[in-house]
Amino acid sequence: MSALMFRRLLVWGVSMVLGFAIAAVFVTAILPWMGPHNGHPITIPIYGYQYFFWTAFPIGLIFVVWLDYFMDTRILPD
């Protein structure tokens, strides 16, 4: 495996982990204080796994863009 391929896999892995971690914090810590829940806890199963995925995946893509730029992996075209 070339160094570029390893860096690309690293960018995708780190980005998705960060995206899912931030989404988990958002769903469990911030979202309960918004809307009708009024401070009652929300878990990821209550929020819904599919909704959680579609919340976390775009956040992970934002990290892909920035890590691609800083690690010069050229995932995105110039």
Backbone as a ProteinNet text record, in pm:
[ID]
protein_1_A
[PRIMARY]
MSALMFRRLLVWGVSMVLGFAIAAVFVTAILPWMGPHNGHPITIPIYGYQYFFWTAFPIGLIFVVWLDYFMDTRILPD
[TERTIARY]
85.8	0	90.4	58.5	140.2	109.8	200.8	183.7	62	35.8	-79.8	-209.5	-216.8	-337.9	-358.9	-251	-261.4	-312.3	-259.4	-305	-451.7	-495.4	-636.1	-726.4	-688	-766.4	-766.5	-653.3	-644	-736.3	-739.8	-828.3	-973.2	-1014.7	-1153.5	-1185.8	-1095.7	-1121.3	-1131.4	-1034.2	-1034.1	-1154.8	-1186.1	-1298.6	-1430.8	-1452.7	-1579.8	-1588.4	-1477.2	-1477.7	-1510.2	-1448.1	-1476.6	-1621.1	-1670.2	-1808	-1908.3	-1888.1	-1980.4	-1967.8	-1847.8	-1830.3	-1899.8	-1883.7	-1948.9	-2099.4	-2147.9	-2292.2	-2346.3	-2271	-2315.2	-2324	-2226.2	-2231.2	-2349.3	-2371.2	-2483.3	-2616.9	-2634	-2762.5	-2787.1	-2684.1	-2705.9	-2692	-2615.4	-2592.3	-2662.7	-2671.2	-2727.2	-2873.4	-2906.8	-3042.8	-3149.9	-3122.8	-3227.4	-3274	-3192.7	-3230.6	-3300.8	-3322.3	-3390.2	-3525.8	-3623.9	-3752.4	-3832.6	-3915	-4012.2	-3955.2	-3829.6	-3775.1	-3747.3	-3720	-3706.8	-3611.4	-3494.9	-3393.5	-3398.3	-3497	-3501.7	-3401.9	-3331.1	-3225.4	-3278	-3194.6	-3222	-3104.4	-3132.7	-3027.1	-3028.1	-2922.6	-2914.8	-3026	-3060.1	-3174.5	-3307	-3327.4	-3449.6	-3446.6	-3330.8	-3315.5	-3335.2	-3290.5	-3303.7	-3169	-3136.1	-3005.5	-2990.5	-3097.1	-3086.7	-3072.2	-3145.5	-3131.5	-2992.5	-2941	-2807.3	-2702.7	-2717.2	-2622.9	-2626.8	-2747.4	-2759.3	-2727.3	-2708.6	-2655.4	-2502.8	-2448.4	-2304.4	-2226.1	-2279.8	-2205.8	-2168.2	-2260.3	-2219.2	-2117.6	-2126.1	-2025.9	-1890	-1888.7	-1764.3	-1709.6	-1798.5	-1753	-1687	-1733.6	-1668.4	-1524	-1503.6	-1367.2	-1284	-1346.8	-1273.5	-1216.4	-1297.1	-1251.2	-1130.4	-1138	-1027.9	-904.2	-922.2	-805.5	-742.3	-823.7	-770.4	-680.3	-723.8	-642.8	-511.7	-519.2	-400.5	-304.4	-356.9	-269.3	-230.8	-282.9	-250.3	-270.4	-387.4	-415.4	-481.1	-530.6	-594.4	-713.4	-793.4	-918.6	-1013.4	-1020.5	-1102.3	-1018.2	-1076.4	-997.6	-961.6	-850.3	-804.7	-892.5
-117.5	0	123.8	215.2	335.6	430.2	523.9	620.9	709.4	743.5	826.5	753.9	626.6	548.6	537	518.1	511	642.5	755	886	909.4	864.7	880.1	799.1	675.8	593.6	655.4	711.9	778	899.6	977.6	1093.8	1050.4	949.1	901.6	847	767.6	708.5	812.6	903	1006.4	1098.3	1133.4	1223.1	1162.8	1036.8	974.3	954.9	920.7	908.1	1042.6	1148.7	1281.8	1323.3	1293.8	1328.3	1256.4	1127	1051	1090.8	1125.6	1169.2	1302.8	1396	1526.3	1512.4	1427.2	1404.7	1340.3	1248.5	1185.1	1286.9	1376.5	1481.2	1573.6	1608.1	1695.3	1632.3	1505	1437.9	1419.3	1382.1	1349.6	1468.4	1571.9	1682.4	1811.7	1839.8	1968.2	1955.4	1852.1	1835.5	1825.1	1765.5	1760.6	1897.7	1999.9	2133.4	2213.7	2152.6	2221	2154.4	2230.1	2174.7	2122.1	2022.1	1977.8	1893.9	1856.2	1765.7	1836.3	1963.8	2045.9	1987.2	1941.7	1893.2	1745	1673.1	1528.6	1460.7	1360.7	1300.3	1232.7	1239.8	1171.3	1078.1	956	862.9	846.2	784.8	763.2	669.2	561.2	479.9	557.5	646.2	726.9	822.7	883.2	974.6	900.5	776.5	694.6	674.9	550.8	521.2	582.2	577.9	635.7	787.8	852.5	996.9	1031.2	947.3	970.6	959.8	859.9	845	967.1	1013	1127.8	1260.1	1258.6	1375.3	1367.9	1250.2	1234.3	1231.5	1170.3	1155.4	1290	1385.6	1516	1590.2	1574.3	1636	1572.4	1441	1373.2	1420.4	1450.1	1499.5	1636.7	1716.9	1846.2	1823.9	1725.6	1693.9	1636.5	1561.6	1509.3	1624.7	1727.1	1841.5	1907.1	1934	2002.6	1914.4	1789.1	1701.5	1673.5	1667	1650.3	1768.1	1886.7	2006.1	2004.6	1977.4	1985	1867.6	1750.1	1634.2	1615.2	1701.1	1698.2	1559.3	1500.5	1367.9	1373	1488.6	1510.4	1416.9	1398.5	1324.1	1405.8	1534.9	1626.6	1684	1700.9	1757.5	1902.7	1943.9	2083	2181
0	0	0	-87.6	-96.7	19.4	37.9	146.6	122	-4.3	-36.1	-3.9	-37.4	-8.3	142.5	217.3	363.1	420.1	369.3	417	384	265.9	228.8	321.5	349.8	442.7	582.2	621.5	751.1	756.1	648.8	643	656.9	581.8	589.8	728.3	784.5	915.9	1026.4	1031.5	1135.4	1118.5	994.9	969.3	1014.5	982.6	1020.8	1172.1	1236.7	1382.8	1446.5	1398.2	1451.7	1423.9	1304.4	1270.9	1358.1	1379.7	1463	1610	1654.7	1793.9	1818.6	1726.7	1743.5	1734.5	1644.7	1635.4	1762.4	1821.3	1945.6	2058.3	2066.3	2168.6	2142.8	2017.9	1984	2020.9	1986.1	2011.1	2160.2	2235.2	2376	2470.5	2432.1	2524.6	2484.8	2356.4	2312.9	2273.2	2199.2	2149.2	2257.9	2374.7	2477.6	2524.7	2510.3	2556.4	2448.2	2332.8	2223	2200.7	2164.7	2127.8	2244	2219.7	2319.9	2433.5	2427.6	2529.4	2661	2656.4	2776.2	2879.7	2834.5	2926.2	2955.7	2905.9	2926.9	2833	2882.8	2801.5	2675.4	2572.3	2446.3	2421	2385.4	2349	2198	2147.6	2003.5	1956	2029.5	1983.3	1982.5	2078.3	2076.5	1958.1	1931.4	1818.3	1686.6	1680.7	1560.2	1493.8	1463.1	1404.5	1265.9	1186.9	1054	1061	1148	1165.1	1217.9	1308	1361	1250.3	1164.1	1053	962.9	929	839.1	908	1036.2	1107.3	1110.1	1136.8	1155.8	1025.1	921.8	796.5	733.5	721.8	666.1	752.7	883.5	970	942.1	922.1	885.9	752.1	657	526.9	538.6	631.5	654.7	700.1	787.8	831	716.5	625.6	509.5	428.2	406.2	326.8	391.4	520.6	587.3	601.1	637.5	650.1	514.8	409.4	274.5	239.5	275.1	246.5	325.6	454.6	538.5	518.4	485.1	464.8	318.8	228.8	86	25.8	50.8	-2.7	-140.4	-181.1	-310.8	-334.1	-229.3	-245	-331.1	-300.5	-379.9	-492.9	-611	-720.6	-694.6	-751.4	-733.7	-807.8
[MASK]
++++++++++++++++++++++++++++++++++++++++++++++++++++++++++++++++++++++++++++++

